[in-house]
mmCIF file of C-alpha atoms in Angstrom:
data_model
loop_
_atom_site.group_PDB
_atom_site.id
_atom_site.type_symbol
_atom_site.label_atom_id
_atom_site.label_comp_id
_atom_site.label_asym_id
_atom_site.label_seq_id
_atom_site.Cartn_x
_atom_site.Cartn_y
_atom_site.Cartn_z
ATOM 1 C CA MET A 28 119.339 166.975 17.221
ATOM 2 C CA ARG A 29 117.289 170.122 16.212
ATOM 3 C CA ILE A 30 118.017 171.458 13.073
ATOM 4 C CA LEU A 31 116.457 174.723 11.164
ATOM 5 C CA VAL A 32 116.365 173.860 7.362
ATOM 6 C CA GLN A 33 115.776 176.297 4.737
ATOM 7 C CA ARG A 34 115.497 175.776 1.102
ATOM 8 C CA VAL A 35 118.075 178.593 -0.479
ATOM 9 C CA SER A 36 119.265 179.529 -3.822
ATOM 10 C CA GLU A 37 122.377 179.910 -2.716
ATOM 11 C CA ALA A 38 124.583 180.376 0.576
ATOM 12 C CA SER A 39 127.759 180.915 1.977
ATOM 13 C CA VAL A 40 129.753 181.261 5.821
ATOM 14 C CA GLN A 41 132.356 183.003 6.777
ATOM 15 C CA VAL A 42 135.149 182.993 9.399
ATOM 16 C CA ASP A 43 137.288 185.899 10.025
ATOM 17 C CA GLY A 44 136.696 187.460 6.504
ATOM 18 C CA GLN A 45 137.691 184.075 4.665
ATOM 19 C CA MET A 46 134.988 182.220 2.757
ATOM 20 C CA ILE A 47 134.786 178.389 4.219
ATOM 21 C CA GLY A 48 131.805 177.120 2.909
ATOM 22 C CA GLN A 49 129.484 177.881 -0.080
ATOM 23 C CA ILE A 50 126.597 176.144 -1.862
ATOM 24 C CA GLY A 51 124.282 177.060 -4.969
ATOM 25 C CA ALA A 52 120.619 175.325 -4.465
ATOM 26 C CA GLY A 53 120.033 173.182 -2.129
ATOM 27 C CA LEU A 54 119.747 173.625 1.893
ATOM 28 C CA LEU A 55 121.196 175.738 4.720
ATOM 29 C CA LEU A 56 120.793 173.527 7.640
ATOM 30 C CA LEU A 57 121.694 175.143 11.089
ATOM 31 C CA VAL A 58 122.326 172.437 13.515
ATOM 32 C CA CYS A 59 122.526 171.743 17.305
ATOM 33 C CA ALA A 60 123.107 168.890 18.935
ATOM 34 C CA MET A 61 121.290 168.728 22.201
ATOM 35 C CA GLN A 62 122.134 166.356 25.466
ATOM 36 C CA GLY A 63 121.200 162.793 25.172
ATOM 37 C CA ASP A 64 121.867 162.683 21.023
ATOM 38 C CA ASP A 65 124.479 160.425 20.016
ATOM 39 C CA GLU A 66 125.695 159.058 16.242
ATOM 40 C CA ALA A 67 122.138 157.026 15.813
ATOM 41 C CA ALA A 68 120.344 160.394 16.249
ATOM 42 C CA ALA A 69 122.703 162.494 13.604
ATOM 43 C CA ASP A 70 122.442 159.811 11.365
ATOM 44 C CA LYS A 71 118.705 159.175 11.515
ATOM 45 C CA MET A 72 118.637 163.352 10.892
ATOM 46 C CA ALA A 73 120.727 163.441 8.187
ATOM 47 C CA THR A 74 118.375 160.897 6.266
ATOM 48 C CA ARG A 75 115.447 163.039 6.888
ATOM 49 C CA VAL A 76 116.843 166.294 5.647
ATOM 50 C CA ALA A 77 118.113 164.107 2.367
ATOM 51 C CA ARG A 78 114.872 162.766 2.066
ATOM 52 C CA LEU A 79 112.700 166.119 3.421
ATOM 53 C CA ARG A 80 110.553 166.342 0.025
ATOM 54 C CA ILE A 81 110.574 170.345 -0.393
ATOM 55 C CA PHE A 82 111.732 171.126 -3.995
ATOM 56 C CA LYS A 83 109.509 171.675 -6.443
ATOM 57 C CA ASP A 84 108.306 169.106 -9.000
ATOM 58 C CA ASP A 85 107.473 169.987 -12.588
ATOM 59 C CA ASP A 86 103.772 170.609 -11.504
ATOM 60 C CA GLY A 87 105.110 173.108 -9.125
ATOM 61 C CA ARG A 88 103.931 170.968 -5.866
ATOM 62 C CA MET A 89 106.714 170.302 -3.315
ATOM 63 C CA ASN A 90 107.432 166.813 -4.038
ATOM 64 C CA ARG A 91 111.086 166.378 -4.620
ATOM 65 C CA ALA A 92 114.035 165.800 -1.751
ATOM 66 C CA LEU A 93 117.685 166.899 -1.892
ATOM 67 C CA THR A 94 118.465 163.929 -3.256
ATOM 68 C CA ASP A 95 116.550 163.822 -6.202
ATOM 69 C CA THR A 96 117.522 167.705 -7.209
ATOM 70 C CA GLY A 97 121.404 167.072 -7.197
ATOM 71 C CA GLY A 98 121.275 169.951 -4.196
ATOM 72 C CA ALA A 99 124.121 170.778 -1.843
ATOM 73 C CA ALA A 100 123.901 171.237 1.822
ATOM 74 C CA LEU A 101 125.600 173.860 3.784
ATOM 75 C CA VAL A 102 125.951 172.767 7.363
ATOM 76 C CA VAL A 103 126.662 175.567 10.422
ATOM 77 C CA SER A 104 126.482 174.768 13.917
ATOM 78 C CA GLN A 105 124.521 176.918 15.830
ATOM 79 C CA PHE A 106 123.857 175.605 19.884
ATOM 80 C CA THR A 107 121.423 178.993 20.022
ATOM 81 C CA LEU A 108 118.663 176.313 18.970
ATOM 82 C CA ALA A 109 118.384 174.932 22.166
ATOM 83 C CA ALA A 110 117.728 178.599 23.723
ATOM 84 C CA ASP A 111 115.357 178.118 26.803
ATOM 85 C CA THR A 112 113.061 181.187 26.830
ATOM 86 C CA ARG A 113 110.648 180.198 29.116
ATOM 87 C CA SER A 114 112.245 182.560 32.079
ATOM 88 C CA GLY A 115 113.201 185.931 32.115
ATOM 89 C CA ASN A 116 115.198 187.544 29.417
ATOM 90 C CA ARG A 117 118.083 186.279 28.702
ATOM 91 C CA PRO A 118 118.100 182.929 26.998
ATOM 92 C CA GLY A 119 119.533 179.386 28.440
ATOM 93 C CA PHE A 120 121.487 176.849 26.987
ATOM 94 C CA SER A 121 121.703 173.959 29.328
ATOM 95 C CA SER A 122 119.879 171.528 26.857
ATOM 96 C CA ALA A 123 122.624 171.465 24.133
ATOM 97 C CA ALA A 124 125.324 168.784 23.955
ATOM 98 C CA ALA A 125 128.503 169.822 25.757
ATOM 99 C CA PRO A 126 131.188 171.395 22.992
ATOM 100 C CA ASP A 127 133.017 168.306 22.637
ATOM 101 C CA ASP A 128 129.591 165.713 22.082
ATOM 102 C CA GLY A 129 128.253 168.763 20.090
ATOM 103 C CA LYS A 130 131.122 168.754 17.690
ATOM 104 C CA ARG A 131 131.678 165.393 17.082
ATOM 105 C CA LEU A 132 127.814 165.304 16.520
ATOM 106 C CA TYR A 133 128.024 167.879 14.200
ATOM 107 C CA GLU A 134 130.277 166.404 11.984
ATOM 108 C CA ARG A 135 129.016 162.893 12.354
ATOM 109 C CA PHE A 136 125.731 165.059 10.591
ATOM 110 C CA ALA A 137 127.551 166.488 7.689
ATOM 111 C CA GLU A 138 129.557 162.945 7.253
ATOM 112 C CA SER A 139 126.182 161.179 6.885
ATOM 113 C CA LEU A 140 124.812 163.636 4.510
ATOM 114 C CA ARG A 141 128.140 163.195 2.418
ATOM 115 C CA ASN A 142 127.518 159.404 2.652
ATOM 116 C CA GLN A 143 123.980 159.619 1.036
ATOM 117 C CA GLY A 144 126.003 161.678 -2.175
ATOM 118 C CA ILE A 145 125.305 164.931 -1.305
ATOM 119 C CA HIS A 146 127.770 167.873 -1.599
ATOM 120 C CA THR A 147 128.100 169.014 1.527
ATOM 121 C CA GLU A 148 129.810 172.361 2.489
ATOM 122 C CA THR A 149 130.268 173.530 6.480
ATOM 123 C CA GLY A 150 130.806 176.040 8.886
ATOM 124 C CA GLN A 151 133.444 175.906 11.804
ATOM 125 C CA PHE A 152 132.174 174.646 14.880
ATOM 126 C CA GLY A 153 132.448 177.150 17.695
ATOM 127 C CA ALA A 154 133.365 179.745 15.471
ATOM 128 C CA ASP A 155 132.390 183.335 15.013
ATOM 129 C CA MET A 156 130.318 182.753 11.449
ATOM 130 C CA LYS A 157 128.843 185.262 8.896
ATOM 131 C CA VAL A 158 126.253 183.322 7.302
ATOM 132 C CA ARG A 159 124.421 184.586 3.840
ATOM 133 C CA LEU A 160 121.600 183.120 2.280
ATOM 134 C CA LEU A 161 119.032 183.653 -0.496
ATOM 135 C CA ASN A 162 116.144 181.766 0.812
ATOM 136 C CA ASP A 163 114.382 180.421 -1.465
ATOM 137 C CA GLY A 164 110.266 180.176 -1.307
ATOM 138 C CA PRO A 165 111.143 181.099 1.307
ATOM 139 C CA VAL A 166 111.184 177.569 2.844
ATOM 140 C CA THR A 167 112.080 177.099 6.409
ATOM 141 C CA ILE A 168 111.416 173.985 8.105
ATOM 142 C CA TRP A 169 112.130 172.922 11.751
ATOM 143 C CA LEU A 170 112.939 169.645 12.732
ATOM 144 C CA ASP A 171 113.466 168.181 16.138
ATOM 145 C CA SER A 172 114.689 164.775 16.764
ATOM 146 C CA ALA A 173 112.905 164.367 19.818
ATOM 147 C CA ASP A 174 109.272 165.116 17.791
ATOM 148 C CA ARG A 175 109.960 161.407 16.359
ATOM 149 C CA ALA A 176 109.682 158.257 17.596
#
């Protein structure tokens, strides 16, 4: 599972001009399930995100996690994180999970965040979405479940 984590002051997502998800301070999470991912990977990544210490403490150091701050999460599916750009000018996406698996794991990831007490809003899987954010920092971090044993 690949996740692009962005610390935000606010973020929202629209589909067909309708606001479907909106948060204040917290994390915008662009999520892509990859071939071979399973529910355990989704749960593990949700825990990593919830515990990722990228919020400032009283001394101004990035030492607090989303679970410490009471911040929210906006989870948006983005299969293009699977892009393979090693050849040619057109990215390939064959390493992304099949749509049914991708949707199931995307939903599992969001539910796992909720189960950890994090207010979680979502986009709409497979939809053409318009995402707005006010990046805080900016802080942007790339997570890939394949990078950890």
